[in-house]
Amino acid sequence: MGLPGAGTAANGGGMAEFLGRKSRYVRMDNVLPPEPEVEKGDGVGGGVRVRGGARRHVFFCSVFASLNHVLLGYDVGVMSGCIIFIQKDLHIDEVQQEVLVGCLSFISLLGSLAAGRTSDAIGRKRTIGLAAAIFQAGAAVMALAPSFAALMAGRLLAGVGIGFGLMVAPVYISEISPAALRGSLASLPEIFISFGILLGYVSNLAFAGLPDHVNWRVMLAAGILPSISVAYVLTVIPESPRWLVMQGRTGEARAVLVKVTETEGEAQERLAEIEESARVTSAGKVVWREIMRPSPVIRRMLIAGLGVQFFQQATGIDALVYYSPTIFRDAGIATEGHLLAATVAVGLSKTIFIVIAILLVDHVGRKPLLLISTVGITACLAVLAATLSLLARGALPGGAAVALAIVTVCGFVAFFSVGIGPINMVLSSEIYPLRLRAQAVGLGLAVNRLTSGAVAMSFLSICRAASVAGAFTAFAAVSALSVAFVHWFVPETSGKTLEEIELLFGEAGGSGGVVELGDGEHLVHGRCEPDGRR
């Protein structure tokens, strides 16, 4: 059929075996005799490769490509502490704080939109390097900023760099990964965002003791260090085979595919699929017309994909991460050292549970994790809102309020990280047909960034108008809607080929039904030629 992933296992393979259970979805190619696990050739020319070697290569390429996401996480985490000291040093008001914090999402959206055309022009690998360079320039300007205007200029520049990185890494990973690993590998950028947030929190705590006119500058300047590692990345990872095909460099694309697939035959098959994909996606106007006037099947895909992107941010994750010191202060933590130490606990929770999500996403399934995540987020938000409300009325002791606030905030980021945090991009990378994937994923990212910016830029104003407890009550209500949305509009896609996913949205109508083996067999048989060929 010329579609990547068709006829390949997508159940997580070794990941499921690692966890000691089998997936409920069984693929027909899983029951075929195993291929011989021998190696011949030089690793570039072909032959049969050692099973697992290609997967390790793809894994490390995906890890290196995701490093720019540390920059976004670091910026989010470090700004939560920086804003305390920037306010003292530059004497900025509440509106300026909101603009400084929230503008990053809007600017990163512009960077992401520009990155699409840039990566087509200079390549995915060079765009990864360009993203790091732009962020470094922005971080340097912020660290040296003598005024709020200069600080904003640096932040806007850093936002463009982050936007480039946000766009190009998932594209690169999806273009180099086999279908069997796509769920886990597509989650890697989220773990690097979480790791970056943790680094930002640790930086806040480490440098808080410096003078107020120095500490926030050192915190921001430290963000340059992770981006320097990208220079090494550019010497290690190969260029995207799809981009090489688009440039007419088919021989180089084949050499890359041989390294990231397990057999020469599989490399040749993927090369043919990429060549077909490049021909189909060249008609960009046709693609956008199909997205703007979708068929019922495409409409259900867009509702699921865009809805998950919206709810990921509308539940308030960025507000909680950016303003966690404000939340803890409202709960009764008074000293700056204790505030920043509490945020480190938040960062640890987020990082630990995103690792758990990566282990589970191809094993447990997308929808169960989404339901666990959204239900848990709703409960944590409701308890946090009730805690802050009772404390404001004097009906809750201060020590109990502090403990509940820390537990619920850590619980929020844990539930977020185990489900809706990473799975939004996993779903986006697999539910859309190949011809629409790049544009539909870009549209989803735009929805995500716009929602993030709106939440971050309005949080303090909402708190002033309705109290911090009122703001989290509103987030809890939105989160409750996300539970219903996942239940009704997001089907299970784990362990299914692209053909099965299309059938799922076509026949199940997005109601959350699942396609079992018999459905897949019926689909395959229905699309076979009389002689048995697909």
CSV table of N, CA and C in Angstrom, one decimal, residues 53-64 172-173 176-178 181 185 188 259-261 270:
chain,number,residue,atom,x,y,z
A,53,GLY,N,20.3,-4.2,16.9
A,53,GLY,CA,21.4,-3.2,16.6
A,53,GLY,C,20.8,-1.9,15.9
A,54,ALA,N,19.9,-2.2,15.0
A,54,ALA,CA,19.3,-1.0,14.3
A,54,ALA,C,18.4,-0.2,15.2
A,55,ARG,N,17.7,-1.0,16.1
A,55,ARG,CA,16.9,-0.3,17.0
A,55,ARG,C,17.7,0.6,18.0
A,56,ARG,N,18.8,0.1,18.4
A,56,ARG,CA,19.6,0.9,19.3
A,56,ARG,C,20.1,2.2,18.6
A,57,HIS,N,20.5,2.0,17.3
A,57,HIS,CA,20.9,3.2,16.5
A,57,HIS,C,19.8,4.2,16.4
A,58,VAL,N,18.6,3.8,16.1
A,58,VAL,CA,17.5,4.7,16.0
A,58,VAL,C,17.2,5.4,17.3
A,59,PHE,N,17.3,4.6,18.4
A,59,PHE,CA,17.0,5.1,19.7
A,59,PHE,C,18.0,6.3,20.1
A,60,PHE,N,19.3,6.1,19.8
A,60,PHE,CA,20.3,7.1,20.2
A,60,PHE,C,20.1,8.3,19.2
A,61,CYS,N,19.8,8.1,18.0
A,61,CYS,CA,19.5,9.2,17.1
A,61,CYS,C,18.3,10.0,17.6
A,62,SER,N,17.3,9.3,18.1
A,62,SER,CA,16.1,10.0,18.6
A,62,SER,C,16.4,10.8,19.9
A,63,VAL,N,17.3,10.2,20.7
A,63,VAL,CA,17.7,10.9,21.9
A,63,VAL,C,18.4,12.2,21.6
A,64,PHE,N,19.4,12.1,20.7
A,64,PHE,CA,20.2,13.2,20.3
A,64,PHE,C,19.3,14.3,19.7
A,172,TYR,N,11.9,14.7,12.6
A,172,TYR,CA,13.0,13.9,12.4
A,172,TYR,C,12.8,12.5,13.0
A,173,ILE,N,12.3,12.4,14.2
A,173,ILE,CA,12.1,11.1,14.8
A,173,ILE,C,11.1,10.3,14.1
A,176,ILE,N,12.7,8.8,10.9
A,176,ILE,CA,13.8,7.8,11.0
A,176,ILE,C,13.4,6.5,11.8
A,177,SER,N,12.2,6.6,12.5
A,177,SER,CA,11.8,5.5,13.3
A,177,SER,C,11.0,4.4,12.6
A,178,PRO,N,11.2,3.2,13.0
A,178,PRO,CA,10.3,2.1,12.5
A,178,PRO,C,8.9,2.2,13.2
A,181,LEU,N,8.5,1.1,17.0
A,181,LEU,CA,9.1,1.9,18.1
A,181,LEU,C,8.5,3.4,18.1
A,185,LEU,N,9.5,6.2,21.0
A,185,LEU,CA,10.4,7.2,20.5
A,185,LEU,C,9.8,8.6,20.4
A,188,LEU,N,10.0,10.6,23.6
A,188,LEU,CA,11.3,11.1,24.1
A,188,LEU,C,11.4,12.6,24.3
A,259,LYS,N,21.1,1.5,8.0
A,259,LYS,CA,21.6,1.5,9.3
A,259,LYS,C,20.4,1.5,10.4
A,260,VAL,N,19.3,2.0,10.0
A,260,VAL,CA,18.2,2.1,10.9
A,260,VAL,C,17.1,1.0,10.7
A,261,THR,N,17.3,0.1,9.8
A,261,THR,CA,16.4,-1.1,9.6
A,261,THR,C,17.1,-2.4,9.9
A,270,ARG,N,11.1,0.6,2.8
A,270,ARG,CA,10.9,1.9,3.3
A,270,ARG,C,11.3,3.0,2.4
